Short mmCIF file of C-alpha atoms and ligand atoms in Angstrom, two decimals:
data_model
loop_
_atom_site.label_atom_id
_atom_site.label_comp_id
_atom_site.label_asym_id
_atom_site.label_seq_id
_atom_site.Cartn_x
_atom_site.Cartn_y
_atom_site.Cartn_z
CA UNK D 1 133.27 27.39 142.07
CA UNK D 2 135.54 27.43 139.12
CA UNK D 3 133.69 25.03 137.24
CA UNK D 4 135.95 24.09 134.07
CA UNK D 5 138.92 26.22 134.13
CA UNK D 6 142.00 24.42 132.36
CA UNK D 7 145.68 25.27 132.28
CA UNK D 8 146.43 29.33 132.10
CA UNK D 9 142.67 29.82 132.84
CA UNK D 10 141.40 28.86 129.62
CA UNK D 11 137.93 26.85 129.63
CA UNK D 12 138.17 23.46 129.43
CA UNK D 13 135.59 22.75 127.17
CA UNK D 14 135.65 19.28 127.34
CA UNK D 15 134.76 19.56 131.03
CA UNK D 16 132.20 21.89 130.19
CA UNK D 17 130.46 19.43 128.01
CA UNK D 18 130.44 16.88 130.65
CA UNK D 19 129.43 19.41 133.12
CA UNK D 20 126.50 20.06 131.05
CA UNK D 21 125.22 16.34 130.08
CA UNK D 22 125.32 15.48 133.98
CA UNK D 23 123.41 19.08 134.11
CA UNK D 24 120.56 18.00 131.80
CA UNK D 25 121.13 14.37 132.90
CA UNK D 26 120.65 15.44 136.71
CA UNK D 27 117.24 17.21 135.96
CA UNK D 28 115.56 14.85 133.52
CA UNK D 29 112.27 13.47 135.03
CA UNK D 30 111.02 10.41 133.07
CA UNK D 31 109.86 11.98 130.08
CA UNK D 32 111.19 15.56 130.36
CA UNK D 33 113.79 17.83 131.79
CA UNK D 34 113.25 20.24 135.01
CA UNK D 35 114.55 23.65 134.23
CA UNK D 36 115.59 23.08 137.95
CA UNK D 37 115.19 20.53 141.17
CA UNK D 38 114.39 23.23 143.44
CA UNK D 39 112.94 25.98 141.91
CA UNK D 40 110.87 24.76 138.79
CA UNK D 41 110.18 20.84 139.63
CA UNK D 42 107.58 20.66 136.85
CA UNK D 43 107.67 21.30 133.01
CA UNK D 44 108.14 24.64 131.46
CA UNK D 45 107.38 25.27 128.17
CA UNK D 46 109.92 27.45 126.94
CA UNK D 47 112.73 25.97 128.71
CA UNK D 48 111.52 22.42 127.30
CA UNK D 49 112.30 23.94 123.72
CA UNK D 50 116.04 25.24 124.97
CA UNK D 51 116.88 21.88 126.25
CA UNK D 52 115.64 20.23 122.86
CA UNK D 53 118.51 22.16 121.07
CA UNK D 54 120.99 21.26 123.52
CA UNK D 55 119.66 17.51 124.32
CA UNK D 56 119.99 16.73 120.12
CA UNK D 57 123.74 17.11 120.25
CA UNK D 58 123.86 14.38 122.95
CA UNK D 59 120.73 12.81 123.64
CA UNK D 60 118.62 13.59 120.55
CA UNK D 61 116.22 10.72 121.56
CA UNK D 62 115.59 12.56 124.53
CA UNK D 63 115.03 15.82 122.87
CA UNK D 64 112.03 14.43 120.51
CA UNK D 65 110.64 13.07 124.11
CA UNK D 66 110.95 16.35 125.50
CA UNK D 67 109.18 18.36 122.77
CA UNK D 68 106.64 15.03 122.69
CA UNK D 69 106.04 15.35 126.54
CA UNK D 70 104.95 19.13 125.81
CA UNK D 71 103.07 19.03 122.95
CA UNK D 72 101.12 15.78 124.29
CA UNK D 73 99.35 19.04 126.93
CA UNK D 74 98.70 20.73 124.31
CA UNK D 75 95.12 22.45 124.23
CA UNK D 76 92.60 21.89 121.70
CA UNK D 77 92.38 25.32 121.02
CA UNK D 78 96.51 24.89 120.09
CA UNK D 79 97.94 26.61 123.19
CA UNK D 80 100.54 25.25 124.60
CA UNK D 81 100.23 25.48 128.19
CA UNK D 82 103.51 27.62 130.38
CA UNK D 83 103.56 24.57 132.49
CA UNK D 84 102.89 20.99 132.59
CA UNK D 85 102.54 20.01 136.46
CA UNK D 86 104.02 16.42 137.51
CA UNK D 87 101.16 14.78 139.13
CA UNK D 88 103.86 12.90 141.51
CA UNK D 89 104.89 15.70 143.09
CA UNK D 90 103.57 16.99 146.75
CA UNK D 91 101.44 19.52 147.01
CA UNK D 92 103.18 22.79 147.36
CA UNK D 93 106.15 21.96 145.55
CA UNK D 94 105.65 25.35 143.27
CA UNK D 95 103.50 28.32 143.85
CA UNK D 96 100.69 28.40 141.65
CA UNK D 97 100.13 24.95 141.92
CA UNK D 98 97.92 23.12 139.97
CA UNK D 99 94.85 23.75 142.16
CA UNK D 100 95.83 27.17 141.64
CA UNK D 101 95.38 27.48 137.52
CA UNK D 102 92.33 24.82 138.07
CA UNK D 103 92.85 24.02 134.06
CA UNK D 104 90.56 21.16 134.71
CA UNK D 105 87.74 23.50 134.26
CA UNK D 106 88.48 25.15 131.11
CA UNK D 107 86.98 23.76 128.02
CA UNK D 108 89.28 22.07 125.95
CA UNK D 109 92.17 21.41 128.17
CA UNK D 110 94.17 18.52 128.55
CA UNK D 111 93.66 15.73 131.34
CA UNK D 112 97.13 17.14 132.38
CA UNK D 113 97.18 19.66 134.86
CA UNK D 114 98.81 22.67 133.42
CA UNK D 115 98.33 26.63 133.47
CA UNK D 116 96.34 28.42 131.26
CA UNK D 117 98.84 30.95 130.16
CA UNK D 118 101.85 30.36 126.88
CA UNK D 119 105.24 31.21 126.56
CA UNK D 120 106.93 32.61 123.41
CA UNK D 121 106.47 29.63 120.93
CA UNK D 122 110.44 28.80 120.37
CA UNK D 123 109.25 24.98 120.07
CA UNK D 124 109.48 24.91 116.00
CA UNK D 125 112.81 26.29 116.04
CA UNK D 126 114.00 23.73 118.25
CA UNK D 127 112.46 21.10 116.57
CA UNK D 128 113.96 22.28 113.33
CA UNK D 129 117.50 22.55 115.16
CA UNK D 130 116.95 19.09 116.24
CA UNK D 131 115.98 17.46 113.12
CA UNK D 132 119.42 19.17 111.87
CA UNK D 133 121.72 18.43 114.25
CA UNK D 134 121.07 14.85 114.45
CA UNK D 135 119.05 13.85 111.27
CA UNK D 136 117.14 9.86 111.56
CA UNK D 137 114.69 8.20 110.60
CA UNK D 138 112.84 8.86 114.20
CA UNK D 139 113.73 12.25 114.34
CA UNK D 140 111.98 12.65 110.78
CA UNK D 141 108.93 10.78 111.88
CA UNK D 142 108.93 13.09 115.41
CA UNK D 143 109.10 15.94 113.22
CA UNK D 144 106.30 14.73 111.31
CA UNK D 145 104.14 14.03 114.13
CA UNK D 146 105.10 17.69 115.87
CA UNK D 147 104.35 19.76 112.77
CA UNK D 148 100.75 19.53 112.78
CA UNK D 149 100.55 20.70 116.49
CA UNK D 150 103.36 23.62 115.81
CA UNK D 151 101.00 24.87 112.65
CA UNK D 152 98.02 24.64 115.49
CA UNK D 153 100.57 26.80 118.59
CA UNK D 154 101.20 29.39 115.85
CA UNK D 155 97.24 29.10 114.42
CA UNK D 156 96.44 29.91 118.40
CA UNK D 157 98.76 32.55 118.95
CA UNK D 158 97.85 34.22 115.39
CA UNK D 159 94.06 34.55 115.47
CA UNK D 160 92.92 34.10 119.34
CA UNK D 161 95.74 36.75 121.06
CA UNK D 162 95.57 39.09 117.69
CA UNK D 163 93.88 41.07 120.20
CA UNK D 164 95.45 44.13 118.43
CA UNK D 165 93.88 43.54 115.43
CA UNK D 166 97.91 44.20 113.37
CA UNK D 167 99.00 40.65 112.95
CA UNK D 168 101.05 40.41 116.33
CA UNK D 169 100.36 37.67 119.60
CA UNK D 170 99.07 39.70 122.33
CA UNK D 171 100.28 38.60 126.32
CA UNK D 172 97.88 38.95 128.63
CA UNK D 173 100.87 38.17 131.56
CA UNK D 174 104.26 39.11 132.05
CA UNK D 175 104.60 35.33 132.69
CA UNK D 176 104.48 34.38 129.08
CA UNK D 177 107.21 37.01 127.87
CA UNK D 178 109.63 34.62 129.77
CA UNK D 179 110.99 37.62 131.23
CA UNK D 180 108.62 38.11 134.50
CA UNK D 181 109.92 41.35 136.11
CA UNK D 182 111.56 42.76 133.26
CA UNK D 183 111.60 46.39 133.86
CA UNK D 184 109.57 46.26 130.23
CA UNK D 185 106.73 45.66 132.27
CA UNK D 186 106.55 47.93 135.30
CA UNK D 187 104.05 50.71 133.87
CA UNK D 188 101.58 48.29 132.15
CA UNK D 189 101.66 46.39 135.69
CA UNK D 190 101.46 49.06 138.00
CA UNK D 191 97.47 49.49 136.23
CA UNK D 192 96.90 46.19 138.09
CA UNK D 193 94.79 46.80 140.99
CA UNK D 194 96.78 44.46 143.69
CA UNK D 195 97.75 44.73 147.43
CA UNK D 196 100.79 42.45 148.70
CA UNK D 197 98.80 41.36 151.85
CA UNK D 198 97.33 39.30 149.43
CA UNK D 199 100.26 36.93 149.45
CA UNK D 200 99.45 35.93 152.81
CA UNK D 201 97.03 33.87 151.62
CA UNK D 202 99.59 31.93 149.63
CA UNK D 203 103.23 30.31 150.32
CA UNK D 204 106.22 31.36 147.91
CA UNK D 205 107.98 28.96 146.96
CA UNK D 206 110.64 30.78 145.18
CA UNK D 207 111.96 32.92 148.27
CA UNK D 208 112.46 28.96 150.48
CA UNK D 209 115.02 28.34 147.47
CA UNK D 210 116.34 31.47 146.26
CA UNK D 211 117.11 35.10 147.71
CA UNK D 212 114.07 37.38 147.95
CA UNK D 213 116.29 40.00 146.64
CA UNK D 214 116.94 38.77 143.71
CA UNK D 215 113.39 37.84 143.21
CA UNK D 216 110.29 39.64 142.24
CA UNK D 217 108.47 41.34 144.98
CA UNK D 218 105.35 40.31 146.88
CA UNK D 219 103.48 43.42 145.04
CA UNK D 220 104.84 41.84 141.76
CA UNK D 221 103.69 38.50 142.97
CA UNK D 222 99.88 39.99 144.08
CA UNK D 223 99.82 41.19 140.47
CA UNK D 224 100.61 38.24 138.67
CA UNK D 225 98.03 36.35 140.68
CA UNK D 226 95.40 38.87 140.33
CA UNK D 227 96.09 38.44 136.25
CA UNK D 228 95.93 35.00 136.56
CA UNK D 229 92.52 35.17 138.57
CA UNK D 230 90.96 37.17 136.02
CA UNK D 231 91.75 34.84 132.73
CA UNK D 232 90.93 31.92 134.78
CA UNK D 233 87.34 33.51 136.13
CA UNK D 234 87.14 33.35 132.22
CA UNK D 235 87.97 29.95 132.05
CA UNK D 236 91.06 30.85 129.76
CA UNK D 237 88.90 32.81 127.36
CA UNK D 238 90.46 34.98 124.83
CA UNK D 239 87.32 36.39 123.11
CA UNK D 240 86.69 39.02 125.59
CA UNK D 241 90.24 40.14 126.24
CA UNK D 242 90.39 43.56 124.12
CA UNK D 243 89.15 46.58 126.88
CA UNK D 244 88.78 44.33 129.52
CA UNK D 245 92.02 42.01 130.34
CA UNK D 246 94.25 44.45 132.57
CA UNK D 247 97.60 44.15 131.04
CA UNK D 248 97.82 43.28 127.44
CA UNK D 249 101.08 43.93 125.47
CA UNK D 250 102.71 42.78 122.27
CA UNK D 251 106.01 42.29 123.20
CA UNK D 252 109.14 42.12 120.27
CA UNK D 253 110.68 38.66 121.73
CA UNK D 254 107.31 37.07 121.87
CA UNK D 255 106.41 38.20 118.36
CA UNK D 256 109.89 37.51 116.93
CA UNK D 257 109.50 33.49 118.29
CA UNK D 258 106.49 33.81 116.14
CA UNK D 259 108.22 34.69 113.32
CA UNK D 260 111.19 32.27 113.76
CA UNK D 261 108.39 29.63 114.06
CA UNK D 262 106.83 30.66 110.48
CA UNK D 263 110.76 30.39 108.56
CA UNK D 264 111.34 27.20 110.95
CA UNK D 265 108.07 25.21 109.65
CA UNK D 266 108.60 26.15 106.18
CA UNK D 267 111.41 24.33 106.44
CA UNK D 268 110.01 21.41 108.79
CA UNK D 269 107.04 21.22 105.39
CA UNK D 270 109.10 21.15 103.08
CA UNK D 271 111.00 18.14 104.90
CA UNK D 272 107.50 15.95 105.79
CA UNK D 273 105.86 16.73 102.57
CA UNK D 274 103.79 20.05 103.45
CA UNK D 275 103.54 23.27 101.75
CA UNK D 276 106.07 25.70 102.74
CA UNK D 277 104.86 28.86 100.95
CA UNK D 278 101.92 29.81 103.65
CA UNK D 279 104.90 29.40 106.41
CA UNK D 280 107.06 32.06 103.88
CA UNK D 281 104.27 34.20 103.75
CA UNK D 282 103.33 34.55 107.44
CA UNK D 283 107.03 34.83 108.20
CA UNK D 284 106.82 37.87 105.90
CA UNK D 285 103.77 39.38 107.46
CA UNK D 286 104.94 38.73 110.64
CA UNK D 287 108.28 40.89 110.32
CA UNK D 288 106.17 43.50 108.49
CA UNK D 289 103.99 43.45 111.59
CA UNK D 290 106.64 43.88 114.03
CA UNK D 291 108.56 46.89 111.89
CA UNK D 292 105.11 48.28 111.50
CA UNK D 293 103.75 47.99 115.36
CA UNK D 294 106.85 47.99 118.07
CA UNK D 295 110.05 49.88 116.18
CA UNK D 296 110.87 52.91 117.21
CA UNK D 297 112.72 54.71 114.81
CA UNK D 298 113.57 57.32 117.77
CA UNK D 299 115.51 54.76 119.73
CA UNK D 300 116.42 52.42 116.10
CA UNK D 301 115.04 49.67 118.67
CA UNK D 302 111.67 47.77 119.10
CA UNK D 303 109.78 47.69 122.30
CA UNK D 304 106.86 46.62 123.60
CA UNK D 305 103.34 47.90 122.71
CA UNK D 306 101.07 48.35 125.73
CA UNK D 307 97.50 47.53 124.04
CA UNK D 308 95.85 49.53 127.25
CA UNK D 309 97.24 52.67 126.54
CA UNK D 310 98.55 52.09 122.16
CA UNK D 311 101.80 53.82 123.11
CA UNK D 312 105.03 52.06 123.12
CA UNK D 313 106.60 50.96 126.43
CA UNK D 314 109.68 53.15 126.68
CA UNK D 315 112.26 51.05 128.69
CA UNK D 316 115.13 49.92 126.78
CA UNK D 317 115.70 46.21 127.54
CA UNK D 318 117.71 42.94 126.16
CA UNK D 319 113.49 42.23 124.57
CA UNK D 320 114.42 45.31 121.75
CA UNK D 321 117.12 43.15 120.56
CA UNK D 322 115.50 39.78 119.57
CA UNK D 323 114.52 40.47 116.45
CA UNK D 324 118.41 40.90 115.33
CA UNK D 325 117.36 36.85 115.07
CA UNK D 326 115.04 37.35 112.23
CA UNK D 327 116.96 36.19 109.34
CA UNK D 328 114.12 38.61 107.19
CA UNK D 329 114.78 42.46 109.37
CA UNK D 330 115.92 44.86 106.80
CA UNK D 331 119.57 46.10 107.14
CA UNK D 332 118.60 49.36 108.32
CA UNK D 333 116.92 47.76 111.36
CA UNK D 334 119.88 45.29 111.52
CA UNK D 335 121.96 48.49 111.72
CA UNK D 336 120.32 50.36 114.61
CA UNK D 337 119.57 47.06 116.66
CA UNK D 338 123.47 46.29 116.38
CA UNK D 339 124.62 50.06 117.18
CA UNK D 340 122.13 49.75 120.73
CA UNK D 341 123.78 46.01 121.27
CA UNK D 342 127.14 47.51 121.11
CA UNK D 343 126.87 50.71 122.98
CA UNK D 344 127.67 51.18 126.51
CA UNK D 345 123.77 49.92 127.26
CA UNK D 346 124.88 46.41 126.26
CA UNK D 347 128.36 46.13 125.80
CA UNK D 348 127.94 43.98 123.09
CA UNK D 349 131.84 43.57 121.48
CA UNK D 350 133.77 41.51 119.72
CA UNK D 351 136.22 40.95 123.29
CA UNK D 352 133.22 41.65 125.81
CA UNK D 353 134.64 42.95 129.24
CA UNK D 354 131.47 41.91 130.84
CA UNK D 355 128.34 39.87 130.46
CA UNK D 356 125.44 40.81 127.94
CA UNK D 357 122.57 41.90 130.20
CA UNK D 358 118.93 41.84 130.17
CA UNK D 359 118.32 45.70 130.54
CA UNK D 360 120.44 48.50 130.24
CA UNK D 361 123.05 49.26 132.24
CA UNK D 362 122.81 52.29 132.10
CA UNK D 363 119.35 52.76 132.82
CA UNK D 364 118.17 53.49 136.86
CA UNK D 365 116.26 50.89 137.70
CA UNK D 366 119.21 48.13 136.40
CA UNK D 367 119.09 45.90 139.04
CA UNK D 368 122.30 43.61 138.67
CA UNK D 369 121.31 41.05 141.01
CA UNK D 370 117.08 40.73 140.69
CA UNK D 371 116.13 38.14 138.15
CA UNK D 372 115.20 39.80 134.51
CA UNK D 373 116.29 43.34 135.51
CA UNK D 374 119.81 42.89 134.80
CA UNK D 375 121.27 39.76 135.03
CA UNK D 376 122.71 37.74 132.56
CA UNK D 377 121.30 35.13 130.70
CA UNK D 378 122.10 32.09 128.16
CA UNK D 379 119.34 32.22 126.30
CA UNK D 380 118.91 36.23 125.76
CA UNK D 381 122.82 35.65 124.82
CA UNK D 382 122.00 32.65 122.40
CA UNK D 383 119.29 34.26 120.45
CA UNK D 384 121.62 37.51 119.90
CA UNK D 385 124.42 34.83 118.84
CA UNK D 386 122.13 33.51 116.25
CA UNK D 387 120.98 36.66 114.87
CA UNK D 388 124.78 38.05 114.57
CA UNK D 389 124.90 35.09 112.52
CA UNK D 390 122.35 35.18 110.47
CA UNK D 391 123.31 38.95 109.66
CA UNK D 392 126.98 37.71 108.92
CA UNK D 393 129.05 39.84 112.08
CA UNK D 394 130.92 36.52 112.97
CA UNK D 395 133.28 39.23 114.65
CA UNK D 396 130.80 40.30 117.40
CA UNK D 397 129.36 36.30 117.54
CA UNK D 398 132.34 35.48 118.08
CA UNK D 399 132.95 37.97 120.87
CA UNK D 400 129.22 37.14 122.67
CA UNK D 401 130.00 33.06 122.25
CA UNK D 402 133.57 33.35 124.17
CA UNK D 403 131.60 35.48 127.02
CA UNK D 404 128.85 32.81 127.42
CA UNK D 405 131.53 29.81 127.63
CA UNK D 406 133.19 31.85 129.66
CA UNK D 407 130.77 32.36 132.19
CA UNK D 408 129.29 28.53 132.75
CA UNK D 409 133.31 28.08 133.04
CA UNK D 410 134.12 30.48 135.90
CA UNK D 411 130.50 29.93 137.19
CA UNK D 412 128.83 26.91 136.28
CA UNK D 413 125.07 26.23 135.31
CA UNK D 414 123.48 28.72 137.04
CA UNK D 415 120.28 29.94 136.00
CA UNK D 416 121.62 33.81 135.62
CA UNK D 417 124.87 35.52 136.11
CA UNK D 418 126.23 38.94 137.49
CA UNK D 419 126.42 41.48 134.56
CA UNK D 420 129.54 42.72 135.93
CA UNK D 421 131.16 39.97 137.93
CA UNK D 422 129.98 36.75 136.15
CA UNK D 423 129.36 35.15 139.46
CA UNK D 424 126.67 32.54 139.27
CA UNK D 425 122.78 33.72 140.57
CA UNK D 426 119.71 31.96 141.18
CA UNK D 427 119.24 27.90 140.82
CA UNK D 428 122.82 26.25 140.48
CA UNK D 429 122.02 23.77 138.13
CA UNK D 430 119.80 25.06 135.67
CA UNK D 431 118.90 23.33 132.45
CA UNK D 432 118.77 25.65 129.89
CA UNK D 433 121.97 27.32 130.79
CA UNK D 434 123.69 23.98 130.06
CA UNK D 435 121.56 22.99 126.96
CA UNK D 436 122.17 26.27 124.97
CA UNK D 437 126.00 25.87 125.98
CA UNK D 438 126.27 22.19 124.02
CA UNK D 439 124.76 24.62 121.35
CA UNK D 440 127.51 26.98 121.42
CA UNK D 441 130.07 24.70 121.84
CA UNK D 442 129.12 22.96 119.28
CA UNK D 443 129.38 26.10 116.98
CA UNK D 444 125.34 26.14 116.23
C1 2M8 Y 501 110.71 31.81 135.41
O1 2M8 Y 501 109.31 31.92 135.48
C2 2M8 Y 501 108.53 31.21 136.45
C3 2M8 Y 501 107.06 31.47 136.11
O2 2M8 Y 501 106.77 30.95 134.86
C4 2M8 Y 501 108.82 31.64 137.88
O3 2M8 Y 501 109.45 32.66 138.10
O4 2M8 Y 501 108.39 30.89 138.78
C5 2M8 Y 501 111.18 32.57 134.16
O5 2M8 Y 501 112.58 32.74 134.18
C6 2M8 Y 501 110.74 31.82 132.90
O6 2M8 Y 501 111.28 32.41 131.75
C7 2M8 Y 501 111.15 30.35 132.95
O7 2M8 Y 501 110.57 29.67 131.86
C8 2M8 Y 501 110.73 29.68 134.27
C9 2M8 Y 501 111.32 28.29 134.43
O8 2M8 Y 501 112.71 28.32 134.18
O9 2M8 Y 501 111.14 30.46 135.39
#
């Protein structure tokens, strides 16, 4: 469907705001947003921070709401839990359910039910993006009330999953990269002991709403429950993780959220009367950390560090670019991570023939139609767009903004896109697609 084409094929973009708003409109659920009707009915935490950003140009009361609704399942060890379930929904409307992740158990969960895992902690960011874009008087108090529970997300992630001892979070799923089958992960997960019978037990939900080929397998699924069953036979435990968890990794998105988060509350303090200077410093750290432990001056990328093994994971995927977005990497790094971007792996341009995708595409196991093995995706697209920013190359933001309008345009809000054709993959009306859009429409 050509959703907002105008006159000689040029987006409409007034059409593509409205498409949007009815977008986030269509999937907001009393006190937060759906990523999707069909295939994520409850709250995700990640996707909760996306559609912050994008709800603030339009609905900014909303968007405090939605980072409110979040934070209120917040654990009182600081995680913030992957998912927030809706209680009103049937049984069986996602798989893992609730009954599944059994958070009731765990010591200090919420009385939501939620899962026991995280997902890279873009929530201060957001908030900070929110409070700019449409500064009040509630917004400031929201803020105010948030930045006590951001400081305790990033206290979480910093001491409990420093399982590698070098100042990086630590995942102990391929769940909380965001990124679930990213070909990042394949070796690390293959170590997972797992049959796919074992999905017999259980009903996917995913495959009654989407194609099974663009999905992850049922060996992939057997894995990521047999993860989940160990952390929750430890009741969500992170002491004992190191030599005993089977898949821990530091991955470079993850870690560069984490960073973000640091520069972001330094400003959020400095706005509700906190310090900023510890925020400054762990920012600092943090880059130092991820220089230190995941680049690769081989590739002049970063990858993910498999804590199992110490070696570096060697697939080159869209996760090696993220920290272009840290306004502190030095210019040498900025210079290698732009020179992968824009070679044939990429495609990154200032007029981009095709989509930026999530792994190389050049690489044999690209996979342009399964989920995170190639496909295209807003919010991979709109951190790279902020980082080209930050590192003043308005050229080649310019080039990667015109290619994300010009998808949603020719495709909609789909929650991924063709790398080649554009065409519109996975759940048609997906929120974050349409939240980080208002954000590049707007200009940032
Ligand atoms: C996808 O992940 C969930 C599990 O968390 C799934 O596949 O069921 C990922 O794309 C993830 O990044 C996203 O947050 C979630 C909801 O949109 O869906």
């Amino acid at each position: 469907m050509p959703a907002a084409r105008g006159d000689g094929d040029a987006p409409d973009l007034a059409a593509l705001r409205r498409l949007a708003v009815a977008t986030l409109d269509g999937n907001w659920e009393h006190d937060h947003t759906v990523p999707s009707r069909t295939l994520y009915p409850h709250q995700w935490s990640w996707d909760s921070a996306f559609v912050a950003v994008g709800l603030a140009h339009v609905r900014p009361a909303r968007a405090w709401r939605e980072l409110g609704s979040l934070f209120a399942a917040q654990w009182a060890d600081g995680r913030v839990p992957h998912i927030v379930f809706n209680p009103a929904l049937r049984p069986g409307s996602y798989f893992p359910g609730p009954e599944f992740w059994d958070s009731a158990r765990a010591e200090g969960a919420p009385a939501a039910a939620t899962s026991g895992l995280v997902q890279p902690p873009v929530h201060a960011l957001a908030a900070w993006l929110a409070h700019r874009r449409a500064p009040s008087d509630a917004g400031r108090a929201a803020l105010a009330r948030l930045y006590p529970r951001l400081v305790a997300q990033q206290r979480y992630l910093g001491r409990a999953r420093d399982v590698g001892g070098g100042g990086l979070a630590c995942l102990v799923h391929p769940w909380e990269s965001g990124l679930d089958n990213s070909p990042a992960w394949d070796a690390p997960l293959a170590r997972v002991p797992a049959d796919a019978a074992v999905m017999r037990a259980y009903r996917r939900h995913d495959t009654a709403h989407a194609d099974a080929a663009h999905r992850p397998t049922d060996l992939d699924y057997a894995r990521y429950v047999a993860l989940v069953d160990a952390y929750r036979d430890g009741r969500y435990r992170d002491d004992g993780l190191a030599g005993a968890h089977p898949f821990l990794v530091e991955c470079p998105l993850f870690n560069t959220a984490l960073g973000l988060a640091e520069h972001a509350l330094a400003r959020i303090a400095a706005e509700v009367g906190g310090d900023p200077g510890p925020h400054r410093e762990r920012a600092a750290r943090i880059t130092a950390a991820l220089l230190d432990r995941l680049y690769d001056p081989a590739t002049g990328v970063f990858h993910p560090r498999d804590l199992r093994t110490g070696r570096l994971l060697p697939a080159r995927t869209a996760l090696g670019l993220a920290p272009l977005a840290l306004p502190d990497l030095p210019g040498r790094q900025v210079a290698t991570v732009l020179a992968e971007a824009c070679s044939p792996r990429f495609g990154l341009a200032a007029r981009m023939d095709r989509p930026l995708p999530s792994h190389d595409r050049t690489a044999d196991d690209f996979e342009p139609l399964r989920y995170w093995r190639g496909p295209s995706w807003m919010n991979l697209g709109w951190l790279l767009w902020r980082g080209l920013r930050t590192h003043r190359r308005p050229d080649l933001a310019a080039g990667l903004r015109e290619s994300m309008i010009g998808l949603v345009a020719t495709a909609g809000c789909h929650e991924y896109f063709h790398p080649d054709t554009g065409a519109g993959l996975g759940s048609p009306a997906f929120a974050w697609t349409a939240a980080l859009l208002l954000d590049v429409l707007a200009g940032g």
